[in-house]
């Protein structure tokens, strides 16, 4: 329940701090006194988006705090899920800074507006005059039906299944689009892939072919240079190997004269062995090299095809061509295997559709089952509220498509008088009738939704006399199991509150400030008398006010 509300620097409120008790609380005040401002401040702390224009002093931040007693409402899982400290007396705070920045806190832990709104929806239901128009909305009507049918768990499972179904449907459509586009491009992609596969594309192949081409294309030059090299090493007169052989013989004779000469001999011998080996390798290369015009043409052809493919695909590296080849292979492969993938998705979609139909059917059955009870409760309660001949026609029929809340079309029609045709609420119900219907629905839902607090903003609008008295009785009855607030202009309703607050404006110099205070018994008598007969209090108005309180 809401135990305390503090508002600073919001609209006409400079500073306000008020505490509330359980039971039925009535709030009254003249038109324009600031009752809507009070609701606006409360809505901010429940997650509504902030507006800088609401700052009373544009240089100071606005701070709104609401304290809720939540020990009895099984909210620990919510706090655990959102990593919040659970406190029996939980404080929600909202700050709006002059810069436009808005911050929200739950027990001093910063939270997003989404988390704040989720918690707010579990703590209090604020019924505004605008909300009465939702009566004609199918979503609201289904929400009411599902609350009574206790469909929450079924709807959660259905929503998860619908997400999976929609995803599979999207995947299937994407595959069909890919197939359609791929079929158009298959021949071209296959041609490009064949071109790339005709060459052995691997890292280093280009360098290898270019090297092979240079050798084949320069056979005469290479042979001539190899011959010169071999001659320089093996000329009988001045060849390096010949001279080194002689040098080796001389050094060999010197080894007898000391270890230093032996080391010199080994170095000369090592050089001789290395050059002799080079000579042999040059001779081998010279013998093996030969002109091969056919191989030259073949290598040249491969290189040209390679260069042409690089130019065609606007790349310069073999690795890029390999990547293109793999991509094309993937596209061609997808085209070739896509029918199988489509069949798999179609089978999965059929299974998911059957499961959705099953879940939607269970939701529909429970909705239909609760309709007679809902009709009976609505008609009996509205009869007490001066609508003895009211009748509802409620039907749930299968829809052609899966919707966010099942697969149903809801017919919710209303007739206020015997013999009258049924029609949609927004077309045939008056403002006063809509107010009574909404209060009746809220009183029925209160038993199922188990909200800690319900706040009505002039739900008694458009009614008076004995009917307003009965509406007050319904709110008083609701307050036995939950905290109920009623912002009202009707003395018959205000007199039933366990506590009564008055909202009023004070003028201090050049400023106007909205205030709110709890009335004692004598003050309640005066307030009710003014609501009955105006500012000029008469004895009869005061007597009537006392009678209402008693």
XYZ file of C-alpha atoms in Angstrom:
550
model
C 0.000 0.000 0.000
C 1.007 3.638 -0.506
C 2.052 4.913 2.918
C 3.733 8.223 2.078
C 4.024 10.639 -0.835
C 6.526 13.509 -1.013
C 6.603 16.031 -3.874
C 9.057 18.917 -4.268
C 9.169 21.576 -6.986
C 6.465 20.093 -9.231
C 3.956 22.330 -11.065
C 2.078 24.325 -8.383
C 3.531 22.236 -5.574
C 6.510 23.754 -3.798
C 6.783 21.115 -1.099
C 4.262 18.493 -0.070
C 4.553 15.528 2.254
C 1.558 13.414 3.164
C 1.057 10.020 4.815
C -1.771 7.582 4.102
C -3.400 4.694 5.939
C -5.004 1.524 4.643
C -8.705 1.351 3.810
C -10.698 3.913 1.842
C -9.212 7.401 1.355
C -11.181 10.217 -0.273
C -9.581 13.304 -1.800
C -11.642 16.404 -2.539
C -11.022 19.977 -3.578
C -12.370 22.680 -5.818
C -11.875 22.468 -9.558
C -8.381 23.730 -10.358
C -7.101 23.226 -6.828
C -4.485 20.760 -8.041
C -5.908 17.259 -7.727
C -4.685 16.432 -11.237
C -1.237 17.789 -10.290
C -1.147 15.322 -7.418
C -1.912 12.474 -9.830
C 0.681 13.779 -12.275
C 3.370 13.694 -9.617
C 2.384 10.179 -8.594
C 2.440 9.001 -12.212
C 6.038 10.243 -12.562
C 7.175 8.112 -9.669
C 5.375 5.165 -11.298
C 7.356 5.471 -14.529
C 5.708 8.146 -16.705
C 8.078 10.138 -18.926
C 9.210 13.459 -17.508
C 8.473 16.915 -18.905
C 10.676 19.909 -18.029
C 7.653 22.198 -18.157
C 6.432 20.629 -14.908
C 9.314 22.137 -12.887
C 7.984 24.862 -10.617
C 11.406 26.509 -10.232
C 13.342 25.920 -13.455
C 16.656 26.239 -11.600
C 15.963 23.446 -9.097
C 15.404 19.750 -9.538
C 12.034 18.129 -8.958
C 12.042 15.220 -6.499
C 9.099 12.878 -5.966
C 9.194 10.015 -3.482
C 6.570 7.380 -2.770
C 6.855 4.855 0.039
C 5.011 1.544 -0.292
C 4.451 -1.231 2.213
C 5.011 -4.350 0.089
C 5.613 -7.166 2.557
C 2.364 -9.012 1.733
C 2.479 -8.947 -2.062
C 4.999 -11.620 -3.163
C 7.329 -9.148 -4.844
C 10.633 -10.668 -3.730
C 11.092 -12.516 -7.084
C 10.806 -9.186 -8.947
C 13.455 -7.588 -6.740
C 15.751 -10.606 -7.131
C 15.337 -10.674 -10.924
C 16.247 -6.988 -11.166
C 19.080 -7.197 -8.613
C 17.358 -4.855 -6.163
C 17.370 -4.793 -2.372
C 14.005 -5.941 -1.049
C 12.661 -3.753 1.757
C 9.283 -4.156 3.456
C 8.922 -0.390 3.212
C 10.158 0.291 -0.314
C 10.897 3.843 -1.443
C 10.626 4.813 -5.099
C 12.233 8.131 -6.026
C 12.184 10.137 -9.230
C 14.380 13.159 -9.917
C 13.980 15.587 -12.819
C 16.903 17.962 -13.234
C 16.809 21.411 -14.905
C 19.126 20.036 -17.609
C 16.356 17.666 -18.647
C 18.057 14.604 -17.196
C 15.747 12.255 -15.329
C 16.807 9.624 -12.791
C 14.849 6.889 -11.040
C 15.669 4.896 -7.894
C 14.214 1.937 -6.041
C 15.519 1.805 -2.478
C 18.352 4.129 -3.569
C 19.417 1.814 -6.413
C 19.333 3.498 -9.863
C 16.892 1.806 -12.248
C 15.560 2.312 -15.760
C 12.095 3.711 -16.390
C 11.064 0.319 -17.703
C 11.905 -1.389 -14.391
C 10.250 1.455 -12.487
C 7.107 1.104 -14.585
C 7.030 -2.676 -14.117
C 7.136 -2.292 -10.341
C 4.608 0.536 -10.428
C 2.137 -1.657 -12.302
C 2.415 -4.227 -9.517
C 1.845 -1.669 -6.747
C -0.957 0.632 -7.841
C -3.626 0.969 -10.510
C -4.359 4.629 -11.206
C -7.682 4.959 -12.996
C -7.945 8.276 -14.789
C -11.043 9.682 -16.437
C -9.405 8.980 -19.775
C -9.070 5.291 -18.895
C -12.855 4.903 -18.903
C -12.669 5.163 -22.684
C -10.631 1.941 -22.679
C -13.832 0.077 -21.895
C -14.538 0.055 -25.612
C -11.073 -1.277 -26.440
C -10.848 -4.994 -27.253
C -7.438 -5.295 -25.601
C -8.817 -4.011 -22.292
C -11.867 -6.276 -22.572
C -9.658 -9.309 -23.226
C -7.385 -8.338 -20.328
C -10.436 -8.286 -18.074
C -11.628 -11.649 -19.373
C -8.183 -13.211 -18.970
C -7.824 -11.916 -15.415
C -11.073 -13.626 -14.428
C -10.167 -16.768 -16.392
C -6.735 -16.820 -14.706
C -5.072 -17.127 -18.093
C -1.796 -15.434 -17.112
C 0.383 -18.558 -17.256
C -1.256 -19.790 -20.448
C -0.756 -16.390 -22.079
C 2.918 -16.346 -21.045
C 3.475 -19.757 -22.658
C 1.482 -18.704 -25.717
C 3.554 -15.517 -26.116
C 6.809 -17.484 -26.038
C 5.459 -19.969 -28.588
C 4.267 -17.078 -30.794
C 7.764 -15.549 -30.769
C 9.233 -18.882 -31.950
C 6.517 -19.268 -34.589
C 7.038 -15.754 -35.956
C 10.803 -16.269 -36.078
C 10.427 -19.521 -38.017
C 7.981 -17.804 -40.364
C 10.483 -14.981 -40.987
C 13.289 -17.511 -41.544
C 11.136 -19.425 -44.025
C 10.263 -16.269 -45.974
C 13.943 -15.322 -46.090
C 14.841 -18.780 -47.456
C 12.144 -18.519 -50.115
C 13.444 -15.074 -51.109
C 16.998 -16.447 -51.230
C 15.796 -19.319 -53.381
C 14.000 -17.002 -55.777
C 17.008 -14.715 -56.114
C 19.480 -17.589 -56.162
C 17.657 -19.332 -58.983
C 18.023 -16.195 -61.069
C 21.753 -16.007 -60.355
C 22.526 -19.728 -60.274
C 23.770 -20.040 -63.868
C 25.990 -16.993 -63.604
C 27.395 -17.999 -60.197
C 28.026 -21.538 -61.431
C 29.932 -20.171 -64.453
C 32.088 -17.940 -62.233
C 32.730 -20.809 -59.830
C 33.776 -23.148 -62.669
C 36.246 -20.538 -63.890
C 37.837 -20.281 -60.465
C 37.837 -24.020 -59.857
C 39.627 -24.607 -63.199
C 42.756 -23.100 -61.643
C 44.486 -24.636 -58.650
C 44.120 -21.628 -56.376
C 46.282 -21.883 -53.288
C 48.616 -19.576 -51.418
C 51.929 -19.066 -53.307
C 50.689 -20.403 -56.658
C 51.075 -17.049 -58.399
C 54.687 -16.625 -57.288
C 55.470 -20.210 -58.309
C 54.005 -19.794 -61.796
C 55.721 -16.448 -62.318
C 59.084 -17.990 -61.301
C 58.546 -20.977 -63.607
C 57.610 -18.647 -66.460
C 60.790 -16.558 -66.009
C 62.968 -19.674 -66.142
C 61.287 -21.137 -69.248
C 61.259 -17.794 -71.006
C 65.015 -17.220 -70.414
C 66.537 -20.679 -71.059
C 69.335 -19.435 -73.409
C 70.420 -16.667 -71.014
C 70.411 -19.016 -68.024
C 72.378 -21.719 -69.968
C 74.976 -19.183 -71.068
C 75.470 -17.779 -67.570
C 75.693 -21.251 -66.042
C 78.365 -22.189 -68.618
C 80.385 -19.068 -67.833
C 80.159 -19.804 -64.118
C 81.292 -23.390 -64.578
C 84.190 -22.283 -66.784
C 85.369 -19.727 -64.195
C 85.541 -22.464 -61.632
C 87.129 -25.235 -63.779
C 89.392 -23.545 -66.399
C 92.578 -25.596 -66.671
C 94.787 -22.533 -66.322
C 92.954 -20.003 -64.131
C 89.786 -21.765 -62.884
C 89.043 -21.103 -59.227
C 88.706 -24.808 -58.401
C 91.961 -25.596 -60.275
C 93.857 -22.827 -58.453
C 92.341 -23.782 -55.125
C 93.353 -27.425 -55.699
C 96.952 -26.299 -56.176
C 96.735 -24.106 -53.070
C 95.441 -27.079 -51.109
C 98.458 -29.208 -52.158
C 100.883 -26.477 -51.008
C 99.111 -26.060 -47.646
C 99.195 -29.846 -47.190
C 102.994 -29.844 -47.295
C 103.094 -27.163 -44.596
C 101.104 -29.195 -42.074
C 104.302 -30.992 -41.036
C 105.620 -27.754 -39.534
C 103.012 -27.033 -36.896
C 99.348 -26.998 -35.861
C 98.842 -23.460 -37.203
C 99.534 -24.736 -40.757
C 97.165 -27.659 -40.189
C 94.331 -25.227 -39.330
C 95.147 -23.220 -42.488
C 95.040 -26.393 -44.578
C 91.614 -27.360 -43.163
C 90.173 -23.966 -44.009
C 91.535 -24.160 -47.616
C 90.241 -27.709 -47.935
C 86.782 -26.643 -46.683
C 86.645 -23.853 -49.278
C 87.787 -26.308 -51.968
C 85.041 -28.819 -51.062
C 82.353 -26.062 -51.119
C 83.469 -24.674 -54.511
C 83.835 -28.140 -55.971
C 80.256 -28.873 -54.877
C 79.080 -25.608 -56.442
C 80.850 -26.598 -59.646
C 79.040 -29.941 -59.694
C 75.676 -28.241 -59.065
C 76.295 -25.748 -61.880
C 77.119 -28.630 -64.179
C 73.937 -30.453 -63.138
C 71.797 -27.376 -63.688
C 73.414 -26.851 -67.080
C 72.704 -30.418 -68.115
C 69.047 -30.359 -66.926
C 67.966 -27.067 -68.359
C 66.409 -27.200 -71.769
C 63.967 -25.220 -73.816
C 60.304 -26.367 -73.476
C 58.088 -24.175 -75.641
C 55.002 -26.273 -74.869
C 55.420 -25.964 -71.071
C 56.202 -22.273 -71.461
C 52.938 -21.785 -73.322
C 51.038 -23.753 -70.689
C 52.496 -21.764 -67.775
C 51.910 -18.520 -69.610
C 48.287 -19.528 -70.217
C 47.728 -20.238 -66.518
C 49.243 -16.898 -65.549
C 47.114 -15.029 -68.050
C 43.940 -16.727 -66.794
C 45.006 -15.844 -63.269
C 45.596 -12.199 -64.195
C 42.291 -12.095 -66.085
C 40.384 -13.441 -63.046
C 42.039 -10.902 -60.759
C 41.049 -8.132 -63.126
C 37.530 -9.538 -63.543
C 36.926 -9.671 -59.796
C 38.854 -6.457 -59.067
C 41.360 -8.084 -56.711
C 45.140 -8.366 -56.596
C 45.758 -11.279 -54.220
C 45.265 -15.022 -54.612
C 43.714 -15.103 -51.127
C 40.966 -12.750 -52.366
C 40.200 -15.030 -55.298
C 40.045 -17.990 -52.920
C 37.557 -16.090 -50.738
C 35.411 -15.306 -53.788
C 35.545 -18.955 -54.838
C 34.346 -20.067 -51.388
C 31.581 -17.468 -51.381
C 30.380 -18.585 -54.811
C 30.555 -22.216 -53.731
C 28.396 -21.299 -50.744
C 25.817 -19.540 -52.925
C 25.670 -22.413 -55.384
C 25.508 -24.875 -52.495
C 22.666 -22.946 -50.873
C 20.778 -22.946 -54.129
C 21.264 -26.667 -54.486
C 20.285 -27.415 -50.846
C 17.725 -24.715 -50.231
C 14.721 -26.844 -51.061
C 15.667 -29.222 -48.249
C 16.085 -26.292 -45.836
C 12.709 -24.905 -46.891
C 11.051 -28.269 -46.300
C 12.617 -28.439 -42.827
C 11.371 -24.930 -41.964
C 7.899 -25.727 -43.332
C 7.734 -28.860 -41.174
C 8.910 -26.927 -38.108
C 6.387 -24.159 -38.790
C 3.585 -26.731 -39.057
C 4.578 -28.222 -35.691
C 4.758 -24.769 -34.069
C 1.424 -23.755 -35.605
C -0.229 -26.869 -34.200
C 1.235 -26.092 -30.771
C 0.035 -22.476 -30.998
C -3.437 -23.629 -32.011
C -3.474 -25.910 -28.982
C -2.421 -23.139 -26.598
C -4.827 -20.620 -28.173
C -7.622 -23.197 -27.879
C -7.004 -23.615 -24.141
C -7.067 -19.838 -23.677
C -10.300 -19.625 -25.669
C -11.945 -22.413 -23.648
C -11.166 -20.692 -20.346
C -12.409 -17.362 -21.687
C -15.702 -18.900 -22.808
C -16.069 -20.714 -19.512
C -15.787 -17.505 -17.478
C -18.200 -15.436 -19.631
C -21.437 -16.514 -17.822
C -19.907 -15.609 -14.436
C -18.663 -12.252 -15.754
C -22.074 -11.411 -17.263
C -23.807 -12.319 -14.011
C -21.459 -10.241 -11.853
C -21.639 -7.236 -14.181
C -25.410 -7.264 -14.460
C -25.996 -7.820 -10.713
C -23.608 -5.074 -9.613
C -24.880 -2.618 -12.229
C -28.443 -3.327 -11.150
C -27.464 -2.057 -7.697
C -26.036 1.040 -9.412
C -29.369 1.980 -10.990
C -29.150 -0.073 -14.170
C -31.640 -2.894 -13.462
C -32.247 -3.798 -17.104
C -28.638 -3.791 -18.236
C -27.529 -6.721 -20.360
C -24.236 -7.783 -21.954
C -23.586 -9.939 -24.967
C -20.070 -11.388 -24.764
C -18.745 -13.889 -27.296
C -15.309 -15.275 -28.048
C -14.865 -16.610 -31.578
C -11.803 -18.081 -33.332
C -9.847 -15.576 -35.418
C -8.113 -16.219 -38.737
C -4.737 -15.060 -37.434
C -2.592 -15.477 -34.352
C -2.661 -12.331 -32.233
C -0.509 -11.186 -29.319
C -3.126 -12.450 -26.830
C -4.399 -15.558 -28.560
C -6.397 -16.338 -31.664
C -9.755 -14.864 -30.768
C -12.152 -12.164 -31.898
C -14.080 -10.739 -28.955
C -17.629 -9.444 -29.218
C -18.482 -7.251 -26.231
C -21.876 -5.575 -26.644
C -24.095 -3.694 -24.225
C -27.756 -2.831 -23.785
C -28.916 -0.513 -20.999
C -32.658 -1.085 -21.347
C -35.044 -3.915 -22.050
C -35.922 -4.162 -25.704
C -32.924 -2.054 -26.751
C -30.560 -3.361 -29.370
C -27.097 -4.406 -28.336
C -24.320 -2.056 -29.380
C -20.684 -1.232 -28.727
C -20.085 0.516 -25.419
C -18.584 3.629 -26.994
C -21.673 4.043 -29.189
C -24.578 3.279 -26.861
C -23.386 3.954 -23.272
C -23.580 7.417 -21.719
C -20.751 8.934 -19.675
C -22.463 8.070 -16.411
C -23.111 4.513 -17.567
C -19.475 4.111 -18.602
C -18.339 5.304 -15.162
C -20.555 2.768 -13.421
C -19.465 -0.043 -15.742
C -15.805 0.768 -15.210
C -16.166 0.844 -11.422
C -17.989 -2.476 -11.553
C -15.257 -4.037 -13.682
C -12.532 -2.673 -11.412
C -14.293 -4.070 -8.348
C -14.519 -7.498 -10.015
C -10.893 -7.415 -11.207
C -9.691 -6.422 -7.731
C -10.511 -9.924 -6.494
C -8.294 -11.515 -9.141
C -5.411 -9.108 -9.693
C -4.636 -8.631 -5.984
C -3.143 -5.157 -6.393
C -2.107 -3.397 -3.170
C -3.631 -0.048 -4.157
C -6.370 1.265 -6.447
C -6.795 4.979 -7.168
C -9.925 6.324 -8.866
C -9.898 9.775 -10.424
C -13.527 10.928 -10.552
C -14.859 7.536 -11.577
C -18.179 8.761 -10.179
C -18.323 11.443 -12.891
C -21.777 11.766 -14.462
C -23.727 10.273 -11.553
C -25.346 11.723 -8.456
C -27.779 11.052 -5.665
C -28.392 7.478 -4.571
C -26.279 6.057 -7.406
C -23.214 7.932 -6.184
C -23.956 6.592 -2.713
C -23.943 3.024 -4.073
C -20.711 3.660 -5.963
C -19.175 4.821 -2.714
C -20.364 1.609 -1.082
C -18.606 -0.452 -3.761
C -15.318 1.404 -3.245
C -15.722 1.028 0.518
C -16.274 -2.701 0.077
C -13.167 -2.937 -2.120
C -11.129 -1.238 0.610
C -11.620 -4.249 2.892
C -9.032 -6.181 0.842
C -6.959 -3.365 -0.667
C -6.089 0.305 -0.255
C -8.529 2.465 -2.248
C -8.287 6.160 -3.136
C -11.083 8.174 -4.678
C -10.684 11.695 -6.041
C -14.280 12.876 -6.051
C -16.619 15.845 -6.310
C -19.500 13.946 -4.701
C -20.166 14.334 -0.951
C -21.943 10.956 -0.875
C -18.661 9.261 -1.905
C -16.361 11.493 0.158
C -18.351 10.798 3.326
C -17.550 7.078 3.148
C -13.784 7.423 3.379
C -11.930 6.169 6.411
C -9.800 9.275 5.916
C -10.447 12.445 3.985
C -7.869 14.777 2.406
C -8.500 18.170 0.913
C -6.444 19.659 -1.915
C -6.409 23.452 -1.985
C -4.422 26.423 -3.308
C -2.671 29.071 -1.245
C -1.595 32.444 -2.581
C 1.568 33.884 -1.020
C 2.449 37.234 -2.538
C 3.119 36.615 -6.232
C 3.050 32.815 -6.018
C 0.354 30.160 -5.815
C 1.006 26.869 -4.073
C -1.031 23.663 -4.027
C -1.345 22.005 -0.615
C -3.028 18.899 0.744
C -4.015 18.099 4.309
C -5.963 15.509 6.221
C -9.296 16.700 7.627
C -10.509 15.978 11.134
C -14.165 15.204 11.795
C -15.285 18.832 12.172
C -13.371 19.859 9.053
C -14.938 16.976 7.136
C -18.402 18.216 8.103
C -17.569 21.684 6.755
C -16.042 20.274 3.557
C -19.054 18.013 2.879
C -21.448 20.877 3.611
C -19.625 23.105 1.110
C -19.772 20.277 -1.467
C -23.535 20.049 -0.813
C -24.477 23.720 -0.697
C -21.553 25.953 -1.514
C -19.396 28.307 0.548
C -22.363 29.919 2.318
C -22.969 27.193 4.874
C -26.548 26.616 5.856
C -27.795 24.690 8.834
C -29.446 22.175 6.555
C -26.200 21.609 4.642
C -24.285 21.085 7.866
C -26.971 18.738 9.163
C -26.937 16.800 5.911
C -23.129 16.582 6.054
C -23.252 15.196 9.607
C -25.900 12.729 8.537
C -23.699 11.512 5.662
C -20.744 11.001 8.002
C -22.872 9.091 10.468
